[in-house]
Amino acid sequence: MSKLLILGSIAFDQIETPFGKSNSIMGGSANYIALAAAQFEIPAAIVSIVGSDYPQEYLNLLTERRIDVSGIEIVQGGKTLFWSGKYHNDMNQRDTLDTQLNVINDFKPVVPEAFRDAEVLLLGNLHPSLQMDVLNQMTQRPKLVVMDTMNYWMNHTWDLLMEVIARVDVITINDEEARQLTKEYSLVKAAQRIMAMGVKYVVIKKGEHGALLFHEDKVFFAPALPLAEVFDPTGAGDVFAGGMVGYLTKTRDYSFANLKNAIVQGANVASFCIEKFGAERLLTLTHNERTARLQQFRDLTQFDIQLR
Amino acid sequence: MSKLLILGSIAFDQIETPFGKSNSIMGGSANYIALAAAQFEIPAAIVSIVGSDYPQEYLNLLTERRIDVSGIEIVQGGKTLFWSGKYHNDMNQRDTLDTQLNVINDFKPVVPEAFRDAEVLLLGNLHPSLQMDVLNQMTQRPKLVVMDTMNYWMNHTWDLLMEVIARVDVITINDEEARQLTKEYSLVKAAQRIMAMGVKYVVIKKGEHGALLFHEDKVFFAPALPLAEVFDPTGAGDVFAGGMVGYLTKTRDYSFANLKNAIVQGANVASFCIEKFGAERLLTLTHNERTARLQQFRDLTQFDIQLR
């Protein structure tokens, strides 16, 4: 069975929404990605770093789901990355109230021996030098390398970012970031420019407006499921990426046709994540719930028009 | 063959976009709706009003396309409605620079005798009393009544608007207007509330983010086609509605399944409209061009995932 390796952050998140305020809970891209990918029951591992304040029970939630945590460095006496944010009434905008980088400042990723030949590698949104470092530790080039990034790295580490982009197959990026990366307002043109940087597939995340997948001259669109209530959007983008790579690792088909399926799977898992605080909903999500909602995605978009 | 009746405005539009500035050109909801519906080669009529400054050649563009203009009152010595607007760089926001209501201030719609039994009636975005007036002139209740409206009528003519809404089958409305109409941020909840006002189908237009169709507990999503360039979005919402009702008048099937097809058809015609200033592109659009792009809509959204 093929394996998935995830580079990402592990954090404590404190979240305020119009519906309430969370305690300091399990957060960070690596947790969201791994818990989403675990829905597909594949062997996965995380490369990340925490302080000794990070509870063993959070790590247990991962190992119970076949997620190898041996690549998560625990810094004795160190403090785990902390983030707190507040959402506005429309849930589409948030303010970061506090970020304490803590141990992640000195993070030197080490890929566990057993995952250096992982078939799929997801480079979460971290400093491009960390992404490059992990990529270089692989004993063979993964079949699929996916990266996430953000505007901060475009502003501060442009050259290095370009080097990483040139070595990956898939980039996931939100619409604003795609525009900033390319200076193109049209997402079609932006995607074309990103592909010219050496990427095979460009996935543009538009939040509640769904996600676009570009490949060569082709484009596919996965809508977000229209929901009566969005409780907490934190992590939805990571969960989307995690569901996508989980499905791809499971099916081992990296064609455009299957990437389409993968982003629908990602959108599906993400639609659950936003129903509760943080990653809470992912911990109870069942295979049957997922499958039932996939049918809703199908009903949402499938039509039977005559081409006349 | 079934007939379509359209109530709407006819105007001169002067449009400025980052790509250029138009002269005073053919505009108004009725023109956009009718030219879009005419793609489906059905008998249609417009009820509207213009001044004697309105060129006969613009009316000829309608009659050449089987659009009856006998319900367009020409006020001798009067001036046609005038609108001018300017789009910002991102094309999603525009400023209205000038609106001169002119003859539309004294508009008393008269439905042509031959269209009082029209099977489909589209009540364009005008004062609800005009919409009601036209509805009351029908000798039999149309099989399908569609209405468009906007925030202005919510602010100024609430009670009358509610009376019209209670008598129509389909409402087309944009996302902001749906929220204002219902005080619900979630579009799912907003649509439910609007259906509770007596509407069978709610179509929420999200511009470049596509359109949602709600019916009972069902929902369908038609994406907008991702385009490399948007030249001028003026009229796209009306063209969407016009394509929708044109297709429905042609197929005479008012089921949810066919409404899905209809909004895809509407989105398809709208995707052409925004390629040139005003309604210009609709005047040259061919059946084959439309059909080829419908295949793109299919490719954009259809996937073949296993429900596992």
XYZ file of C-alpha atoms in Angstrom:
616
model
C 0.000 0.000 0.000
C 1.281 3.440 -0.899
C 2.269 5.940 1.767
C 1.655 9.619 2.350
C 4.133 12.001 3.962
C 2.919 15.333 5.331
C 5.061 18.347 6.220
C 3.135 20.923 8.188
C 2.653 22.824 11.407
C 1.177 21.605 14.663
C -0.341 24.287 16.829
C -2.682 25.261 19.568
C -5.533 27.262 18.069
C -7.874 29.539 19.934
C -10.812 30.491 17.786
C -13.612 32.987 18.183
C -16.631 32.954 15.900
C -20.091 34.537 16.129
C -21.166 31.189 17.614
C -18.691 31.027 20.464
C -15.095 30.788 21.557
C -12.967 27.674 21.697
C -10.402 26.755 24.288
C -6.845 26.266 23.139
C -7.418 23.303 20.829
C -5.550 20.997 18.451
C -4.613 22.923 15.324
C -1.989 23.477 12.654
C -1.955 22.414 9.013
C -0.379 18.997 9.644
C -3.152 17.937 12.017
C -5.916 19.053 9.676
C -4.287 17.459 6.641
C -3.515 14.180 8.392
C -6.952 13.762 9.962
C -8.607 14.426 6.601
C -6.279 12.025 4.754
C -6.877 9.386 7.430
C -10.447 9.131 6.203
C -8.988 7.043 3.380
C -7.245 4.600 5.738
C -3.787 4.910 4.256
C -0.450 4.835 6.067
C 0.621 8.422 6.649
C 3.302 10.245 8.601
C 3.721 13.804 9.798
C 6.970 15.762 9.896
C 6.544 18.618 12.351
C 7.588 20.015 15.715
C 5.893 20.655 19.086
C 6.885 21.711 22.579
C 6.645 19.525 25.651
C 3.398 21.354 26.450
C 1.703 19.458 23.633
C -0.590 16.747 25.077
C 0.123 13.107 24.378
C -3.602 12.549 23.881
C -3.522 14.757 20.758
C -0.720 12.617 19.377
C -2.717 9.512 20.257
C -5.611 10.776 18.130
C -3.186 10.544 15.211
C -1.615 7.156 15.957
C -5.074 5.642 16.408
C -5.662 6.593 12.771
C -2.505 5.003 11.315
C -0.659 8.313 11.340
C 3.007 7.862 12.185
C 4.148 10.567 14.616
C 7.821 9.582 14.851
C 8.678 12.560 12.624
C 7.128 14.998 15.101
C 9.984 16.407 17.137
C 9.127 17.158 20.769
C 11.268 19.973 22.171
C 11.682 19.503 25.904
C 10.880 22.745 27.698
C 9.750 24.276 24.394
C 6.345 25.748 23.662
C 4.118 24.701 20.759
C 3.147 27.171 18.029
C 0.101 29.175 19.107
C -2.447 30.965 16.939
C -5.613 32.776 17.837
C -8.095 34.400 15.501
C -11.520 35.889 15.358
C -14.087 35.555 12.572
C -16.442 38.321 11.553
C -20.145 37.915 11.081
C -19.902 36.800 7.475
C -17.295 34.124 8.342
C -15.309 34.979 5.230
C -12.951 37.340 6.970
C -10.896 36.794 10.041
C -8.432 38.721 12.124
C -5.361 37.065 13.548
C -5.274 38.138 17.188
C -2.017 36.489 18.150
C 0.701 34.279 16.680
C 3.499 32.845 18.830
C 5.889 30.868 16.645
C 7.730 29.287 19.588
C 9.480 25.992 18.679
C 8.678 26.260 14.984
C 11.330 28.999 14.776
C 14.063 26.369 15.037
C 12.387 23.567 13.131
C 14.754 21.236 11.246
C 12.534 18.588 9.654
C 13.703 14.978 9.677
C 11.758 12.521 7.541
C 11.282 9.142 9.273
C 13.263 6.406 7.517
C 10.118 4.418 6.682
C 8.576 7.351 4.815
C 11.523 8.460 2.686
C 10.047 6.465 -0.172
C 6.484 7.753 0.299
C 4.553 7.778 -2.953
C 2.770 11.023 -2.185
C 4.304 14.034 -0.447
C 2.334 17.016 0.778
C 4.431 20.067 1.580
C 2.206 22.149 3.828
C 2.354 25.922 4.096
C 5.734 26.560 5.780
C 8.997 28.306 4.878
C 10.060 27.133 1.382
C 13.461 26.120 2.786
C 11.689 23.558 4.995
C 9.684 22.332 2.027
C 12.892 21.979 -0.001
C 14.652 20.242 2.869
C 11.962 17.559 3.090
C 11.860 17.092 -0.658
C 15.643 16.549 -0.622
C 15.403 13.878 2.068
C 13.271 11.609 -0.103
C 15.235 8.591 -1.357
C 13.213 8.556 -4.532
C 11.172 11.245 -6.148
C 7.566 10.765 -4.964
C 4.999 9.974 -7.639
C 3.138 13.099 -6.611
C 4.380 16.174 -4.772
C 1.746 18.671 -3.655
C 2.563 22.028 -2.097
C 0.600 24.691 -0.312
C 1.936 28.194 0.221
C 0.791 31.709 1.076
C 1.407 35.386 0.388
C 3.930 35.726 3.238
C 6.453 33.531 1.389
C 5.840 35.427 -1.840
C 6.724 38.650 -0.052
C 9.775 37.364 1.793
C 11.298 34.311 0.077
C 10.436 34.715 -3.602
C 13.471 33.021 -5.181
C 13.382 30.029 -2.899
C 9.630 29.700 -3.414
C 10.175 29.598 -7.179
C 12.704 26.789 -6.733
C 10.214 24.708 -4.767
C 7.375 25.418 -7.183
C 9.518 24.186 -10.074
C 9.877 20.814 -8.334
C 6.258 20.019 -7.443
C 3.370 18.513 -9.401
C 0.434 20.220 -7.733
C 0.096 23.569 -6.045
C -2.902 24.446 -3.890
C -3.354 28.148 -3.399
C -6.230 30.500 -2.748
C -7.543 32.958 -5.310
C -5.925 36.044 -3.797
C -2.579 34.269 -3.521
C -2.786 33.054 -7.126
C -3.323 36.660 -8.188
C -0.432 37.904 -6.082
C 1.870 35.161 -7.336
C 1.231 36.004 -10.984
C 0.033 39.622 -11.077
C -2.914 38.343 -13.110
C -6.475 39.067 -11.987
C -8.059 36.391 -14.178
C -7.713 33.015 -12.468
C -7.471 31.335 -15.858
C -4.447 33.438 -16.755
C -3.004 33.073 -13.265
C -3.218 29.287 -13.505
C -1.522 29.328 -16.895
C 1.346 31.365 -15.500
C 1.751 29.060 -12.523
C 1.849 26.042 -14.822
C 4.578 27.833 -16.786
C 6.588 27.881 -13.514
C 6.773 24.088 -13.791
C 3.605 22.849 -12.050
C 1.407 20.210 -13.668
C -1.809 20.860 -11.745
C -2.970 24.128 -10.212
C -5.730 23.981 -7.605
C -7.219 27.371 -6.755
C -9.249 27.400 -3.547
C -12.087 29.928 -3.419
C -13.494 29.064 0.013
C -17.283 29.041 -0.002
C -17.131 29.467 -3.792
C -15.459 26.105 -4.386
C -12.198 25.149 -6.045
C -10.828 25.148 -9.576
C -8.452 22.538 -10.973
C -6.323 23.509 -13.979
C -4.225 21.149 -16.086
C -2.813 22.034 -19.509
C -5.754 23.696 -21.271
C -8.346 21.897 -19.161
C -10.298 23.135 -16.178
C -12.589 21.492 -13.647
C -14.637 23.037 -10.882
C -15.631 21.485 -7.552
C -18.243 23.572 -5.746
C -18.381 23.937 -2.014
C -21.538 22.382 -0.646
C -24.039 25.135 0.195
C -24.547 24.777 3.933
C -27.202 26.226 6.202
C -24.574 26.968 8.827
C -20.822 27.481 8.861
C -19.662 27.094 12.430
C -15.880 27.481 12.063
C -13.983 27.626 8.753
C -10.564 27.202 10.419
C -8.556 24.509 8.683
C -11.006 23.982 5.831
C -8.337 24.669 3.200
C -5.939 22.182 4.806
C -8.684 19.596 5.154
C -9.517 20.073 1.497
C -5.872 19.363 0.588
C -5.724 16.458 3.056
C -8.824 14.808 1.626
C -7.416 15.283 -1.857
C -4.045 13.643 -1.128
C -5.620 10.947 1.033
C -7.818 9.915 -1.868
C -4.913 10.063 -4.333
C -2.651 8.006 -2.082
C -5.385 5.412 -1.810
C -6.243 5.239 -5.526
C -2.685 5.782 -6.897
C -4.039 7.337 -10.073
C -2.528 10.764 -10.768
C -4.374 11.501 -13.994
C -6.462 14.632 -14.550
C -9.614 12.480 -14.422
C -8.736 11.239 -10.963
C -7.524 14.624 -9.735
C -11.084 15.791 -10.454
C -12.412 13.075 -8.159
C -9.773 13.976 -5.592
C -10.808 17.622 -5.309
C -14.449 16.600 -4.948
C -13.360 14.265 -2.136
C -11.404 17.120 -0.590
C -14.354 19.511 -0.805
C -16.536 16.818 0.742
C -14.337 16.270 3.802
C -13.920 20.048 4.180
C -17.689 20.476 4.255
C -17.753 18.447 7.482
C -14.798 20.198 9.099
C -16.555 23.574 9.193
C -19.502 22.165 11.167
C -17.605 22.282 14.479
C -14.630 24.012 16.097
C -11.218 23.106 14.705
C -10.755 19.474 13.728
C -13.409 18.198 16.141
C -15.826 17.012 13.475
C -13.132 14.992 11.677
C -12.674 12.860 14.792
C -16.219 11.489 14.571
C -16.700 11.510 10.803
C -17.641 8.104 9.415
C -17.281 6.490 6.033
C -21.051 6.344 5.614
C -21.510 10.028 6.361
C -18.880 10.869 3.786
C -20.396 8.645 1.150
C -23.897 10.013 1.700
C -22.656 13.558 1.270
C -20.713 12.644 -1.869
C -24.084 11.839 -3.364
C -25.128 15.400 -2.495
C -22.090 16.718 -4.377
C -23.140 14.681 -7.351
C -26.725 15.972 -7.185
C -25.419 19.504 -6.797
C -23.545 19.567 -10.081
C -24.600 16.752 -12.359
C -27.024 17.603 -15.137
C -28.266 15.806 -18.179
C -28.645 18.479 -20.802
C -28.914 17.659 -24.490
C -26.193 19.379 -26.471
C -28.538 21.125 -28.827
C -45.329 26.776 -30.076
C -45.294 28.390 -26.658
C -44.685 32.097 -26.250
C -42.557 34.198 -23.939
C -43.530 37.631 -22.644
C -40.864 39.927 -21.190
C -41.414 43.001 -19.040
C -38.268 45.073 -18.690
C -36.462 48.308 -19.349
C -34.973 49.572 -22.580
C -32.127 52.003 -22.172
C -29.114 53.662 -23.608
C -26.057 52.443 -21.722
C -22.685 54.129 -21.620
C -20.085 51.816 -20.147
C -16.514 52.317 -19.059
C -14.268 49.357 -18.258
C -10.494 49.009 -17.888
C -10.563 47.972 -21.564
C -12.290 51.030 -22.961
C -15.391 53.154 -23.118
C -18.512 52.476 -25.141
C -20.679 54.978 -26.942
C -24.282 55.245 -25.882
C -25.390 51.740 -26.834
C -28.448 49.473 -26.733
C -29.146 48.470 -23.131
C -31.798 47.760 -20.539
C -32.963 44.467 -19.078
C -35.601 43.789 -21.757
C -33.073 43.957 -24.580
C -30.615 41.665 -22.827
C -33.298 39.175 -21.822
C -34.931 39.105 -25.245
C -31.699 38.732 -27.215
C -30.631 35.875 -24.952
C -34.013 34.149 -25.167
C -34.005 34.576 -28.942
C -31.136 32.094 -29.081
C -33.820 29.445 -28.626
C -35.887 30.661 -31.602
C -39.162 31.056 -29.766
C -41.839 33.703 -30.297
C -41.276 36.432 -27.716
C -42.577 39.925 -27.013
C -41.318 42.846 -24.988
C -43.428 45.214 -22.902
C -41.427 48.385 -22.351
C -41.152 52.075 -23.180
C -38.711 54.283 -25.092
C -38.506 57.885 -26.272
C -38.546 58.997 -29.891
C -34.752 59.263 -29.639
C -34.523 55.472 -29.671
C -33.252 54.272 -33.067
C -35.479 52.135 -35.253
C -32.447 49.995 -36.106
C -32.263 48.816 -32.502
C -35.914 47.744 -32.700
C -35.161 46.024 -36.005
C -32.481 43.916 -34.292
C -35.331 42.534 -32.176
C -37.938 41.958 -34.899
C -35.331 40.155 -37.020
C -35.150 37.663 -34.147
C -38.916 36.956 -33.829
C -39.247 39.428 -30.961
C -42.552 41.288 -31.116
C -42.015 44.998 -30.340
C -45.661 46.100 -30.490
C -45.670 46.288 -26.680
C -42.838 48.823 -26.680
C -44.454 52.241 -26.307
C -42.668 55.040 -28.163
C -43.202 58.400 -26.480
C -43.012 61.164 -29.063
C -40.643 63.869 -27.884
C -39.671 61.719 -24.906
C -36.192 60.578 -23.994
C -35.194 56.959 -23.429
C -33.880 55.793 -20.058
C -30.143 56.445 -19.811
C -27.584 54.706 -17.594
C -23.845 55.096 -17.395
C -21.445 53.168 -15.229
C -17.792 52.484 -14.674
C -16.176 49.187 -13.724
C -13.175 48.925 -11.462
C -10.094 46.886 -12.211
C -11.450 43.675 -10.763
C -14.679 43.977 -12.818
C -16.752 42.838 -9.846
C -17.578 46.308 -8.657
C -19.040 49.172 -10.581
C -20.091 52.725 -9.916
C -23.218 54.138 -11.452
C -22.156 57.489 -12.876
C -25.548 58.650 -14.084
C -29.147 57.458 -14.317
C -31.795 59.440 -16.178
C -35.163 57.720 -15.847
C -36.858 59.862 -18.500
C -39.896 58.156 -20.082
C -39.800 55.174 -17.750
C -41.143 57.470 -15.005
C -44.582 57.397 -16.633
C -44.566 53.842 -17.900
C -47.971 52.123 -18.046
C -47.341 48.688 -19.497
C -49.816 47.303 -22.026
C -49.459 43.633 -22.951
C -50.036 43.009 -26.684
C -53.238 41.039 -27.281
C -51.376 38.140 -28.889
C -49.192 37.622 -25.811
C -51.826 37.751 -23.063
C -51.843 33.958 -23.104
C -48.038 33.585 -23.124
C -46.937 30.363 -21.472
C -43.888 31.933 -19.840
C -43.748 35.411 -18.328
C -40.549 37.105 -17.223
C -41.070 40.118 -14.988
C -37.805 42.049 -15.250
C -36.402 44.243 -12.496
C -38.856 47.181 -12.412
C -41.275 48.683 -9.874
C -43.371 45.859 -8.374
C -46.552 47.728 -9.351
C -45.541 47.382 -13.010
C -44.802 43.703 -12.496
C -48.223 43.241 -10.876
C -49.931 45.217 -13.622
C -48.532 42.947 -16.324
C -49.359 39.801 -14.372
C -52.959 41.046 -14.061
C -53.273 41.602 -17.795
C -52.693 37.945 -18.595
C -55.885 36.203 -19.723
C -54.717 32.983 -18.167
C -52.112 32.334 -15.528
C -48.844 31.570 -17.357
C -47.370 28.115 -16.794
C -44.270 29.784 -15.444
C -43.805 33.268 -14.015
C -40.238 34.380 -13.328
C -39.340 37.613 -11.589
C -36.181 39.581 -11.058
C -35.889 42.326 -8.461
C -33.305 44.339 -6.561
C -32.537 45.985 -3.216
C -34.107 49.311 -4.223
C -37.606 47.761 -4.242
C -36.941 46.049 -0.923
C -36.105 49.420 0.594
C -39.001 51.362 -0.926
C -41.896 49.069 -1.866
C -41.697 46.140 0.546
C -45.407 45.266 0.845
C -46.047 45.405 -2.866
C -42.911 43.375 -3.535
C -44.165 40.663 -1.175
C -47.467 40.549 -3.075
C -45.671 39.996 -6.367
C -43.317 37.400 -4.895
C -46.290 35.406 -3.622
C -47.602 35.124 -7.188
C -44.499 33.969 -9.058
C -42.892 30.556 -9.561
C -39.250 31.562 -9.888
C -37.278 34.452 -8.460
C -33.830 35.364 -9.725
C -31.873 37.476 -7.317
C -28.234 38.051 -6.486
C -26.582 36.870 -3.286
C -26.528 40.258 -1.574
C -30.170 40.864 -2.431
C -31.172 37.419 -1.149
C -29.482 38.262 2.133
C -31.163 41.648 2.339
C -34.568 40.181 1.500
C -34.374 37.594 4.271
C -31.908 38.918 6.843
C -30.146 35.560 6.537
C -26.441 35.384 5.697
C -26.513 31.712 4.713
C -27.820 31.407 1.161
C -29.369 28.057 2.037
C -31.433 29.652 4.790
C -32.171 32.694 2.629
C -33.524 30.458 -0.137
C -35.694 28.563 2.333
C -37.193 31.808 3.579
C -37.893 33.033 0.076
C -39.604 29.743 -0.785
C -41.739 30.263 2.327
C -42.876 33.559 0.738
C -44.591 31.458 -1.934
C -41.912 30.895 -4.585
C -41.284 27.434 -6.022
C -37.763 27.974 -7.351
C -35.131 30.377 -6.058
C -32.199 31.190 -8.326
C -29.360 33.015 -6.577
C -26.896 34.653 -8.944
C -23.323 34.950 -7.675
C -21.730 36.554 -10.739
C -18.321 35.042 -11.485
C -19.056 32.445 -8.777
C -21.988 30.915 -10.649
C -25.622 30.452 -9.686
C -27.548 28.305 -7.232
C -30.989 26.824 -7.872
C -33.102 25.882 -4.850
C -36.335 23.870 -4.899
C -37.921 22.284 -1.844
C -34.976 20.658 -0.073
C -32.930 20.313 -3.259
C -30.116 22.465 -4.548
C -28.221 22.632 -7.829
C -25.219 24.712 -8.775
C -24.289 26.055 -12.212
C -20.770 27.472 -12.266
C -19.770 30.447 -14.336
C -17.285 29.447 -16.988
C -13.777 30.532 -15.900
C -12.716 32.964 -18.601
C -9.323 34.398 -19.413
C -10.871 37.801 -19.970
C -14.041 39.543 -18.881
C -14.552 42.493 -21.172
C -17.860 43.918 -19.890
C -20.159 42.227 -17.342
C -23.069 44.622 -18.043
C -26.279 42.704 -18.604
C -24.845 39.297 -17.720
C -27.489 38.709 -15.032
C -30.307 39.585 -17.432
C -28.794 37.426 -20.158
C -28.570 34.569 -17.688
C -32.300 34.953 -16.941
C -33.098 35.371 -20.642
C -31.236 32.217 -21.614
C -32.994 30.374 -18.825
C -36.531 31.400 -19.844
C -35.761 31.030 -23.551
C -34.759 27.430 -22.966
C -37.784 26.775 -20.740
C -40.202 28.309 -23.249
C -38.709 26.091 -25.933
C -38.746 22.845 -23.935
C -42.000 23.488 -21.960
C -40.775 21.361 -19.089
C -40.918 23.195 -15.761
C -39.583 20.402 -13.560
C -36.585 20.781 -11.260
C -34.595 18.527 -13.579
C -35.193 20.857 -16.504
C -34.699 24.017 -14.448
C -31.178 22.675 -13.824
C -30.621 22.483 -17.577
C -32.126 25.939 -17.963
C -29.707 27.641 -15.584
C -26.766 25.948 -17.301
C -28.116 27.300 -20.598
C -28.452 30.725 -19.002
C -24.900 30.630 -17.653
C -23.700 29.553 -21.074
C -25.290 32.460 -22.965
C -24.104 34.872 -20.244
C -20.525 33.653 -20.711
C -20.630 35.026 -24.268
C -22.283 38.325 -23.352
C -19.353 39.452 -21.205
C -16.889 39.060 -24.083
C -17.890 42.380 -25.680
C -19.556 45.667 -24.781
C -23.242 45.488 -23.933
C -25.297 43.043 -25.986
C -22.947 43.169 -28.977
C -21.764 39.577 -28.690
C -25.321 38.229 -28.576
C -25.968 39.671 -32.031
C -23.372 37.400 -33.636
C -23.665 34.358 -31.374
C -24.440 31.165 -33.293
C -26.070 27.910 -32.343
C -22.830 26.022 -32.942
C -20.810 28.327 -30.715
C -23.344 27.846 -27.945
C -23.366 24.104 -28.292
C -19.585 23.848 -28.278
C -19.379 25.847 -25.087
C -22.100 23.764 -23.438
C -19.683 20.884 -23.784
C -17.153 22.991 -21.833
C -19.733 23.449 -19.064
C -20.173 19.718 -18.975
C -16.417 19.112 -18.797
C -16.121 21.743 -16.108
C -18.421 20.026 -13.645
C -19.028 16.410 -14.557
C -17.072 13.803 -12.665
C -17.271 10.081 -12.392
C -16.390 9.319 -8.811
C -17.205 6.016 -7.202
C -19.342 6.465 -4.118
C -17.017 4.656 -1.788
